[in-house]
Short mmCIF file of C-alpha atoms in Angstrom, two decimals:
data_model
loop_
_atom_site.label_atom_id
_atom_site.label_comp_id
_atom_site.label_asym_id
_atom_site.label_seq_id
_atom_site.Cartn_x
_atom_site.Cartn_y
_atom_site.Cartn_z
CA MET L 15 -28.40 1.93 29.78
CA MET L 16 -26.42 5.23 28.17
CA THR L 17 -23.13 6.38 29.49
CA ASP L 18 -23.08 9.72 30.51
CA PRO L 19 -20.69 11.42 28.64
CA SER L 20 -19.19 13.51 31.20
CA ASP L 21 -18.19 10.54 33.79
CA ILE L 22 -15.49 10.49 34.30
CA SER L 23 -15.18 7.02 35.64
CA ALA L 24 -16.86 5.44 32.81
CA PRO L 25 -14.54 2.41 31.40
CA VAL L 26 -13.09 2.92 27.69
CA VAL L 27 -14.34 0.69 25.38
CA TYR L 28 -11.20 0.22 23.10
CA ASP L 29 -12.77 -1.45 19.15
CA LEU L 30 -9.84 -4.05 19.49
CA VAL L 31 -8.14 -5.16 21.52
CA LEU L 32 -5.42 -8.51 20.66
CA ARG L 33 -2.90 -10.35 22.92
CA SER L 34 0.00 -12.93 22.46
CA ARG L 35 2.65 -14.01 24.37
CA ARG L 36 5.39 -12.61 22.12
CA THR L 37 4.43 -9.16 21.30
CA VAL L 38 7.48 -7.22 19.29
CA LEU L 39 8.00 -3.89 21.36
CA PRO L 40 10.25 -1.06 20.34
CA ASP L 41 12.16 -2.11 23.61
CA GLY L 42 11.51 -6.28 23.30
CA GLU L 43 9.31 -8.80 23.06
CA ARG L 44 7.01 -9.58 25.91
CA PRO L 45 3.63 -10.96 26.32
CA ALA L 46 1.17 -8.28 25.92
CA ALA L 47 -2.44 -6.57 25.00
CA VAL L 48 -2.65 -4.40 21.73
CA ALA L 49 -6.02 -1.68 22.38
CA VAL L 50 -6.80 -0.29 19.25
CA ALA L 51 -9.08 2.57 19.00
CA GLY L 52 -10.30 3.08 15.71
CA GLU L 53 -7.45 3.23 13.47
CA ARG L 54 -4.29 3.85 15.54
CA ILE L 55 -3.14 1.82 18.75
CA ALA L 56 -4.73 3.48 22.33
CA VAL L 57 -3.18 1.44 25.17
CA ILE L 58 -0.31 -1.49 24.81
CA GLY L 59 -1.74 -3.64 28.57
CA ASP L 60 -0.49 -6.33 30.48
CA TYR L 61 -1.10 -10.08 28.85
CA THR L 62 -3.50 -10.79 31.71
CA GLU L 63 -4.96 -7.58 31.95
CA PRO L 64 -8.65 -6.80 31.13
CA ILE L 65 -9.22 -4.37 28.88
CA PRO L 66 -13.26 -3.61 28.00
CA ALA L 67 -12.92 -4.02 24.04
CA ARG L 68 -15.85 -4.74 21.29
CA ARG L 69 -13.13 -7.80 20.32
CA THR L 70 -10.96 -9.83 21.80
CA GLU L 71 -8.40 -12.11 20.04
CA ASP L 72 -5.74 -13.87 22.00
CA LEU L 73 -3.32 -14.99 19.86
CA ARG L 74 -1.49 -17.04 22.52
CA ASP L 75 1.60 -18.12 21.10
CA LEU L 76 1.99 -16.33 17.72
CA ALA L 77 3.81 -13.37 17.55
CA LEU L 78 2.42 -10.39 17.06
CA LEU L 79 4.83 -8.21 15.01
CA PRO L 80 3.68 -4.35 13.30
CA GLY L 81 3.21 -4.07 9.83
CA LEU L 82 6.02 -4.70 7.66
CA VAL L 83 7.32 -1.80 5.55
CA ASP L 84 8.87 -2.12 1.83
CA THR L 85 10.47 0.89 0.52
CA HIS L 86 11.79 -1.13 -2.15
CA VAL L 87 9.29 -1.99 -4.74
CA HIS L 88 8.04 -2.46 -8.35
CA VAL L 89 4.71 -2.21 -9.05
CA ASN L 90 5.21 -1.41 -12.52
CA GLU L 91 1.69 -0.09 -13.37
CA PRO L 92 0.45 2.14 -15.18
CA GLY L 93 2.15 0.43 -18.64
CA ARG L 94 3.55 -3.14 -17.11
CA THR L 95 0.60 -4.18 -15.69
CA ASP L 96 1.63 -7.12 -17.52
CA TRP L 97 4.72 -7.49 -14.81
CA GLU L 98 2.94 -6.35 -11.63
CA GLY L 99 0.25 -4.11 -11.08
CA PHE L 100 -0.92 -2.44 -7.41
CA ALA L 101 -4.06 -4.99 -7.19
CA SER L 102 -1.50 -7.57 -7.42
CA ALA L 103 1.65 -6.40 -5.64
CA THR L 104 -0.15 -5.19 -2.50
CA ARG L 105 -2.78 -8.78 -2.72
CA ALA L 106 0.58 -10.45 -1.80
CA ALA L 107 2.09 -8.50 0.48
CA ALA L 108 -0.66 -7.74 2.41
CA ALA L 109 -1.05 -11.46 2.79
CA GLY L 110 3.46 -11.32 3.48
CA GLY L 111 2.85 -8.89 6.77
CA VAL L 112 3.31 -5.63 4.93
CA THR L 113 1.27 -3.57 5.72
CA THR L 114 3.29 -0.07 4.06
CA LEU L 115 4.83 0.01 0.49
CA VAL L 116 6.67 2.73 -1.16
CA ASP L 117 6.45 2.78 -4.97
CA MET L 118 9.68 2.54 -7.25
CA PRO L 119 9.31 5.71 -10.34
CA LEU L 120 10.54 2.63 -12.77
CA ASN L 121 9.37 0.49 -14.42
CA SER L 122 6.26 1.71 -14.69
CA LEU L 123 5.43 3.77 -18.24
CA PRO L 124 5.55 6.54 -17.89
CA PRO L 125 8.33 7.27 -15.60
CA THR L 126 7.51 9.24 -12.36
CA VAL L 127 9.88 11.85 -13.41
CA ASP L 128 7.12 14.61 -13.40
CA THR L 129 4.43 15.83 -11.97
CA ALA L 130 1.84 14.68 -14.77
CA ALA L 131 3.34 10.73 -14.55
CA LEU L 132 2.58 11.06 -10.31
CA ALA L 133 -0.84 11.88 -11.15
CA ALA L 134 -0.85 9.20 -13.64
CA LYS L 135 0.40 6.53 -11.19
CA ARG L 136 -1.78 8.02 -8.54
CA GLU L 137 -4.67 7.74 -10.89
CA ALA L 138 -3.58 3.74 -11.83
CA ALA L 139 -3.16 2.84 -7.82
CA LYS L 140 -6.61 4.62 -6.97
CA GLY L 141 -9.10 1.66 -5.14
CA LYS L 142 -6.83 -0.66 -6.48
CA THR L 143 -3.99 -0.94 -2.95
CA TRP L 144 -5.02 -3.58 0.14
CA ILE L 145 -2.42 -1.99 1.85
CA ASP L 146 -1.33 1.51 2.09
CA THR L 147 1.46 3.05 -0.60
CA GLY L 148 3.46 5.73 -1.61
CA PHE L 149 5.94 7.00 -4.30
CA TRP L 150 9.44 7.67 -4.89
CA GLY L 151 10.06 10.18 -7.44
CA GLY L 152 13.07 9.78 -10.24
CA ALA L 153 16.53 11.40 -10.89
CA ILE L 154 17.49 11.39 -14.69
CA PRO L 155 19.24 14.31 -16.79
CA GLY L 156 17.46 16.72 -17.48
CA ASN L 157 14.91 16.68 -14.87
CA GLU L 158 16.03 18.70 -12.44
CA THR L 159 13.44 21.19 -12.82
CA GLU L 160 10.84 18.67 -11.96
CA LEU L 161 11.71 17.64 -8.77
CA LYS L 162 10.29 20.25 -6.85
CA ALA L 163 7.44 19.90 -8.32
CA LEU L 164 7.46 16.44 -7.74
CA HIS L 165 9.04 17.19 -4.03
CA GLU L 166 6.07 19.36 -3.17
CA ALA L 167 3.68 17.16 -4.67
CA GLY L 168 4.38 14.59 -1.54
CA VAL L 169 6.61 12.54 -3.44
CA PHE L 170 9.20 10.54 -0.38
CA GLY L 171 12.44 11.12 -2.67
CA PHE L 172 13.95 10.78 -5.82
CA LYS L 173 15.57 7.16 -7.07
CA CYS L 174 18.61 7.69 -9.63
CA PHE L 175 20.64 5.20 -11.01
CA THR L 176 24.84 5.71 -12.59
CA ALA L 177 24.68 2.82 -14.81
CA PRO L 178 22.15 1.91 -17.32
CA SER L 179 19.29 0.64 -15.76
CA GLY L 180 17.26 -2.03 -17.60
CA VAL L 181 15.10 -0.16 -19.61
CA PRO L 182 15.50 3.43 -22.44
CA GLU L 183 12.86 6.04 -20.59
CA PHE L 184 15.20 5.74 -16.94
CA PRO L 185 18.60 6.90 -18.14
CA PRO L 186 21.52 6.91 -15.71
CA LEU L 187 23.63 9.98 -14.38
CA ASP L 188 26.58 10.83 -14.98
CA ARG L 189 29.10 12.09 -11.54
CA ALA L 190 28.44 15.36 -12.94
CA GLY L 191 24.39 14.34 -13.05
CA LEU L 192 25.20 12.92 -9.75
CA ILE L 193 26.46 15.87 -8.60
CA ARG L 194 23.15 18.17 -9.23
CA ALA L 195 20.53 15.44 -8.27
CA CYS L 196 22.43 15.65 -4.83
CA THR L 197 22.07 19.93 -5.04
CA THR L 198 18.96 19.24 -5.37
CA THR L 199 17.81 17.30 -3.26
CA ALA L 200 20.15 18.71 -0.29
CA ALA L 201 17.95 21.91 -1.13
CA LEU L 202 15.28 20.40 -1.08
CA GLY L 203 15.60 18.38 2.20
CA THR L 204 14.54 15.43 0.86
CA VAL L 205 17.01 12.09 0.03
CA LEU L 206 18.60 10.96 -2.65
CA LEU L 207 18.48 7.16 -3.46
CA VAL L 208 20.90 5.31 -5.32
CA HIS L 209 21.73 2.30 -7.00
CA ALA L 210 25.37 2.18 -7.15
CA GLU L 211 27.06 0.51 -9.95
CA HIS L 212 30.02 1.88 -11.90
CA PRO L 213 29.52 1.41 -16.03
CA ASP L 214 33.22 1.70 -16.57
CA ARG L 215 33.70 -1.57 -13.82
CA LEU L 216 30.50 -3.71 -15.53
CA ARG L 217 31.74 -6.14 -18.49
CA ASP L 218 29.12 -7.96 -21.47
CA THR L 219 28.55 -10.95 -22.13
CA ASP L 220 27.24 -12.47 -25.13
CA SER L 221 26.20 -15.13 -24.00
CA ALA L 222 25.85 -17.07 -19.53
CA PRO L 223 23.33 -19.48 -18.91
CA GLY L 224 25.86 -20.21 -16.53
CA PHE L 225 25.59 -17.99 -13.46
CA ASP L 226 29.27 -18.16 -12.98
CA ARG L 227 29.56 -16.35 -16.44
CA PHE L 228 27.22 -13.81 -15.44
CA LEU L 229 28.48 -13.06 -12.23
CA ALA L 230 31.66 -11.83 -13.30
CA THR L 231 30.67 -9.13 -15.58
CA ARG L 232 29.21 -7.35 -12.44
CA PRO L 233 31.78 -7.72 -9.20
CA PRO L 234 32.05 -5.94 -6.23
CA GLU L 235 34.09 -3.46 -7.34
CA ALA L 236 31.34 -1.81 -9.75
CA GLU L 237 29.35 -1.25 -6.41
CA THR L 238 32.36 0.00 -4.19
CA ASP L 239 33.58 2.19 -6.86
CA ALA L 240 29.85 3.94 -7.62
CA ILE L 241 28.99 4.10 -3.54
CA ARG L 242 32.64 6.24 -3.48
CA ASP L 243 31.70 8.39 -6.10
CA VAL L 244 28.01 9.30 -4.01
CA ILE L 245 30.28 9.51 -0.72
CA ASP L 246 31.79 12.03 -2.99
CA ALA L 247 29.61 14.22 -4.18
CA ALA L 248 27.32 13.59 -0.64
CA LYS L 249 29.93 15.63 1.09
CA ALA L 250 30.88 18.06 -1.72
CA THR L 251 26.82 18.97 -1.56
CA ARG L 252 26.10 17.63 2.11
CA ALA L 253 22.84 16.01 0.53
CA ARG L 254 21.58 13.07 2.15
CA VAL L 255 22.18 9.86 0.15
CA HIS L 256 20.94 6.04 0.31
CA ILE L 257 22.32 3.17 -1.39
CA LEU L 258 20.14 1.03 -2.66
CA HIS L 259 19.97 -3.43 -2.32
CA LEU L 260 23.63 -3.04 -0.90
CA SER L 261 25.00 -7.04 -2.14
CA ALA L 262 29.00 -6.53 -1.82
CA ALA L 263 29.78 -5.96 1.50
CA GLY L 264 33.21 -4.82 0.83
CA ALA L 265 31.30 -1.18 0.63
CA LEU L 266 30.97 -1.49 3.92
CA ASP L 267 33.89 0.22 5.33
CA GLN L 268 33.86 2.84 3.51
CA ILE L 269 30.49 3.38 4.29
CA GLU L 270 30.86 2.95 7.54
CA ARG L 271 34.22 5.65 7.67
CA ALA L 272 32.15 7.58 5.37
CA ARG L 273 29.08 8.17 8.71
CA ARG L 274 32.13 8.98 11.13
CA ASP L 275 33.54 12.09 8.67
CA GLY L 276 29.45 13.35 9.29
CA VAL L 277 27.98 12.00 5.07
CA ARG L 278 24.52 11.71 6.08
CA ILE L 279 24.13 7.92 4.10
CA THR L 280 22.69 5.00 4.84
CA ALA L 281 22.33 1.47 3.34
CA GLU L 282 19.68 -1.17 2.76
CA THR L 283 20.23 -4.83 1.30
CA CYS L 284 17.25 -7.80 0.69
CA PRO L 285 16.38 -10.61 1.28
CA HIS L 286 17.86 -12.96 -1.63
CA TYR L 287 21.41 -11.03 -0.67
CA LEU L 288 20.63 -12.58 2.93
CA ALA L 289 19.30 -16.15 2.37
CA LEU L 290 21.22 -17.04 -1.74
CA THR L 291 24.29 -17.86 -3.02
CA ALA L 292 26.03 -17.81 -5.73
CA GLU L 293 27.49 -21.35 -5.50
CA GLN L 294 23.83 -22.94 -5.34
CA VAL L 295 22.10 -21.10 -8.91
CA PRO L 296 22.08 -23.59 -11.08
CA ASP L 297 22.60 -23.04 -14.90
CA ARG L 298 19.97 -21.06 -16.81
CA ALA L 299 17.89 -20.44 -13.38
CA THR L 300 17.63 -16.71 -14.29
CA ALA L 301 14.71 -16.83 -11.71
CA TYR L 302 17.85 -15.75 -9.75
CA LYS L 303 19.48 -13.09 -11.55
CA CYS L 304 18.95 -9.66 -9.83
CA CYS L 305 21.31 -6.45 -10.35
CA PRO L 306 23.21 -5.95 -8.60
CA PRO L 307 24.32 -9.91 -8.62
CA VAL L 308 23.79 -12.64 -5.80
CA ARG L 309 26.96 -13.19 -4.21
CA GLY L 310 29.09 -15.94 -2.84
CA ALA L 311 28.35 -17.29 1.03
CA ALA L 312 31.47 -15.59 2.03
CA ASN L 313 30.28 -12.18 0.72
CA ARG L 314 26.32 -13.38 2.03
CA ASP L 315 27.98 -13.76 6.10
CA ALA L 316 29.28 -10.19 6.18
CA LEU L 317 26.28 -8.72 4.84
CA TRP L 318 24.42 -10.20 8.51
CA ASP L 319 27.59 -9.11 10.47
CA GLY L 320 26.74 -5.85 8.63
CA LEU L 321 23.71 -5.76 9.38
CA ALA L 322 24.13 -7.21 12.89
CA ARG L 323 26.12 -4.41 13.75
CA GLY L 324 23.82 -1.46 12.28
CA ARG L 325 26.39 -1.12 9.15
CA ILE L 326 23.37 -2.05 7.34
CA ASP L 327 20.54 -0.05 8.19
CA PHE L 328 17.39 -2.55 7.07
CA VAL L 329 15.69 -4.78 4.67
CA VAL L 330 13.29 -4.33 1.69
CA SER L 331 12.34 -6.64 -1.07
CA ASP L 332 13.77 -4.89 -4.27
CA HIS L 333 10.33 -6.73 -5.48
CA SER L 334 10.59 -6.59 -9.39
CA PRO L 335 8.94 -8.79 -11.48
CA SER L 336 8.93 -9.59 -14.81
CA PRO L 337 6.68 -12.16 -17.18
CA PRO L 338 8.01 -14.99 -17.15
CA GLU L 339 8.92 -14.67 -21.39
CA LEU L 340 11.45 -12.16 -19.49
CA LYS L 341 13.19 -14.51 -17.31
CA THR L 342 15.04 -17.02 -20.90
CA GLY L 343 17.63 -19.50 -19.39
CA ASP L 344 20.19 -16.71 -20.66
CA PHE L 345 21.64 -14.76 -17.96
CA ALA L 346 23.26 -12.22 -20.18
CA THR L 347 19.34 -11.55 -21.75
CA SER L 348 16.88 -12.12 -18.87
CA TRP L 349 15.59 -9.15 -16.60
CA GLY L 350 17.45 -9.34 -13.75
CA GLY L 351 14.95 -9.22 -10.69
CA ILE L 352 14.12 -11.23 -8.08
CA ALA L 353 10.31 -11.39 -6.86
CA SER L 354 9.68 -12.46 -3.13
CA LEU L 355 7.32 -9.01 -2.00
CA GLN L 356 5.11 -12.01 -0.30
CA ILE L 357 7.70 -14.29 1.55
CA GLY L 358 10.69 -11.95 2.47
CA LEU L 359 9.53 -12.12 6.01
CA PRO L 360 10.06 -15.71 6.47
CA VAL L 361 12.71 -16.02 4.07
CA VAL L 362 14.38 -13.62 6.66
CA TRP L 363 13.35 -14.88 9.56
CA THR L 364 14.82 -18.67 8.46
CA GLU L 365 18.13 -16.90 7.87
CA ALA L 366 18.12 -14.69 11.02
CA ARG L 367 16.47 -17.53 13.99
CA ALA L 368 19.83 -19.65 12.61
CA ARG L 369 21.95 -16.86 13.21
CA GLY L 370 20.53 -16.87 17.09
CA HIS L 371 18.79 -13.41 15.90
CA GLY L 372 15.25 -12.46 17.32
CA LEU L 373 11.52 -10.74 16.07
CA THR L 374 12.89 -7.91 17.74
CA ASP L 375 15.26 -7.90 15.79
CA LEU L 376 13.22 -8.92 12.51
CA ALA L 377 11.17 -6.01 13.50
CA ALA L 378 13.68 -3.95 13.46
CA TRP L 379 15.28 -4.73 9.95
CA MET L 380 11.92 -5.02 8.12
CA SER L 381 9.45 -2.66 9.93
CA ARG L 382 10.88 0.44 12.27
CA GLY L 383 14.06 0.26 9.56
CA PRO L 384 12.18 1.54 7.05
CA ALA L 385 9.37 3.24 8.50
CA ASP L 386 11.98 5.78 10.25
CA PHE L 387 13.81 5.85 6.45
CA ALA L 388 10.74 7.26 4.79
CA ASP L 389 9.58 9.59 7.57
CA LEU L 390 6.47 7.89 8.54
CA PRO L 391 6.58 8.09 12.18
CA ARG L 392 3.47 6.41 12.68
CA LYS L 393 4.12 3.33 10.96
CA GLY L 394 6.47 0.01 11.92
CA ARG L 395 6.26 -0.06 15.01
CA ILE L 396 3.73 -1.23 18.14
CA ALA L 397 2.67 1.71 19.99
CA ALA L 398 0.51 4.52 21.54
CA GLY L 399 -0.15 6.53 18.73
CA ALA L 400 0.75 4.40 16.08
CA ASP L 401 -1.57 3.08 12.99
CA ALA L 402 -2.28 0.12 14.11
CA ASP L 403 -0.63 -2.15 11.48
CA LEU L 404 -0.22 -5.08 13.19
CA VAL L 405 0.87 -8.99 12.06
CA ALA L 406 -0.30 -12.07 13.69
CA PHE L 407 3.07 -14.67 12.94
CA ASP L 408 3.84 -17.82 13.68
CA PRO L 409 7.96 -18.51 14.11
CA ASP L 410 7.72 -22.00 14.14
CA ARG L 411 5.73 -22.95 11.06
CA ALA L 412 7.60 -25.05 8.62
CA TRP L 413 6.31 -24.85 5.03
CA THR L 414 7.88 -25.09 1.26
CA VAL L 415 7.25 -22.10 -1.13
CA HIS L 416 5.63 -22.91 -4.05
CA ALA L 417 4.89 -20.62 -6.63
CA ALA L 418 2.07 -20.94 -8.05
CA ASP L 419 0.40 -20.71 -4.32
CA LEU L 420 2.11 -16.93 -3.73
CA LEU L 421 0.15 -13.40 -5.47
CA HIS L 422 2.27 -11.61 -7.30
CA ARG L 423 0.90 -11.29 -10.77
CA HIS L 424 3.60 -14.25 -12.13
CA PRO L 425 4.23 -17.24 -10.46
CA VAL L 426 8.46 -16.96 -10.40
CA THR L 427 10.71 -16.81 -7.74
CA PRO L 428 13.86 -18.42 -6.45
CA TYR L 429 12.01 -19.66 -3.62
CA ASP L 430 10.19 -21.68 -5.35
CA GLY L 431 10.62 -25.67 -3.70
CA ARG L 432 12.49 -23.37 -0.55
CA ALA L 433 11.91 -25.30 3.14
CA LEU L 434 10.98 -21.40 4.93
CA THR L 435 10.02 -21.31 9.31
CA GLY L 436 7.84 -19.17 9.57
CA ASP L 437 4.28 -17.52 8.37
CA VAL L 438 2.14 -14.85 8.12
CA VAL L 439 -1.73 -16.05 9.86
CA ALA L 440 -3.33 -12.68 9.51
CA THR L 441 -2.35 -8.99 8.73
CA TRP L 442 -4.02 -5.50 10.14
CA LEU L 443 -4.24 -2.34 8.57
CA ARG L 444 -4.78 0.45 10.53
CA GLY L 445 -6.83 -1.80 13.03
CA LYS L 446 -9.05 -4.18 10.55
CA ARG L 447 -7.92 -6.83 9.69
CA ILE L 448 -7.28 -7.35 5.83
CA ASP L 449 -9.09 -9.89 3.16
CA THR L 450 -7.86 -10.13 0.05
CA GLU L 451 -10.86 -11.79 -1.46
CA ALA L 452 -12.79 -8.02 -0.22
CA ALA L 453 -12.13 -4.47 -1.11
CA PRO L 454 -8.97 -2.97 -0.83
CA ARG L 455 -9.56 -0.05 1.57
CA GLY L 456 -4.91 1.14 1.24
CA ARG L 457 -4.33 4.64 1.17
CA GLN L 458 -1.93 6.63 -1.10
CA LEU L 459 0.24 8.62 1.65
CA LYS L 460 2.38 11.70 1.03
CA ARG L 461 5.91 12.45 2.40
CA SER L 462 5.42 14.92 5.60
CA PRO L 463 5.63 18.39 5.45
CA ARG L 464 8.53 19.84 6.50
#
C-alpha cells in the first residue's frame, strides 16, 4: 500500500544502515547505527535501535571509521602515467579506506601551474577515479600572475618548493619568490604548502649505496632552516602556510612558537616517518628513499610525541611512486618517493596502537584533520549531514604486506614483507560500497567558494 506523503507520522525508510559496536564518531568510539539517505549521513542512532532501511549491514566488532582524506598524493597523470595514474592510484586508495584525495601539481606533465594545465589534469582524470578527487595548484618562479585564475578555477591552494623538486619543470622559489607567493596567497585567502628544505644545507654525494651517506646529504638543519624562512615570510605577509611531510622533529618547537606569535602555520607528517627508521634501512634498498628522508628512531619517537600533543596536525601519505627502473639501488641517483597509498591506515594503526592510541586518534589524524585543512566540511567525519564516506576496518587482523598484491601501478614499496595489524574490509563512497572491479564513480572536487 502506498504511503500518503502528507502523513507526517509515516516512518522514514533510509537507503542504508550500517551498525558497528565500534563506530568512531567525532566525540569518541561507541556502538552506533549510521543511517544513510542518498549520499549523506542522515541519522546516528544507538547500535540496537530499529531503523527502517532498504539495506542494513551489521559489522558487529569491525570498526566503522570515516573515510580517510589524503591531501598529499602524486598521481602523476597526465605526462607520467607510466609512474602512476588516476585509475591505479584511486583504486589503490579505495582499497586502503581513502575516500578523498587531493592531487599534487607535480610530477605530471604539464605541472598544474596554470589553468590550461589544470584543464588537462581534469580531462585526464575524467571517468577514472574510484574516489572523490581535488587538485592543488603550483607556485613556481614566474607564474605569480596565474595563481588568481587557478584559485578561481577551484584549486584548493598552492604548493611550492624551497629546494630543487627533482623535476626541472617545477623549479623552487628563492626567498624573494617565497615572499611573493605568500603575498599572493594571502590576498586570495588561500594556503601555501611548502616543501621546506634549505638548498644551502643540502649536500651532494657521487654515490650512496648505503643509507647513512644519503641521510648525511639532507640533515635536519635543511628542514629547520627552511621552516624558519617560511615562518618569517608568513609573518611578513600574514599568509597561511603549511609545512609538508615534516621529517625533522627538531622543527616542532619553532612551529609551536610561531603559532603562539599568531602565525597561521600547520604541519603534516607521513606514515613512513612514523613507522620507519634510518637504522633499519638496508644498503641499496632505495624503496625507502624520500625527501626529506626517514630519520633515526629517536626522531621518530619525537614525531609521535608531536602528533599526540597536537603539534603536528595530521597524517597523509605523500604517495610518490615511480617505475622500478628509477629505484636504481643507489640512494644518490634513485627517485625520492615512497609508495604507500593503499596501506597508510594499517601502517599508522600498527604503530599507534603500540603506543596506546585509539581509533578516535586515528580518525582525527587521517580523516577529519586533513578534511578540515582542505576545507572539506562534509568529508572525514561520521556526522549527520556529512557525505556517507565510510570504512569497515578490522583493527585486530594481523597480515603481511606483499607488494605484488597492491593496486598502485608498480610493486615497489618499503613495506614489502612487513607485518602489520589492521585491515580494510570495505569502503563506501557517498553511501555506496566501492567495487574496484566495477566502473569508478568518484567526482572531481573544487575549492568551496568563500
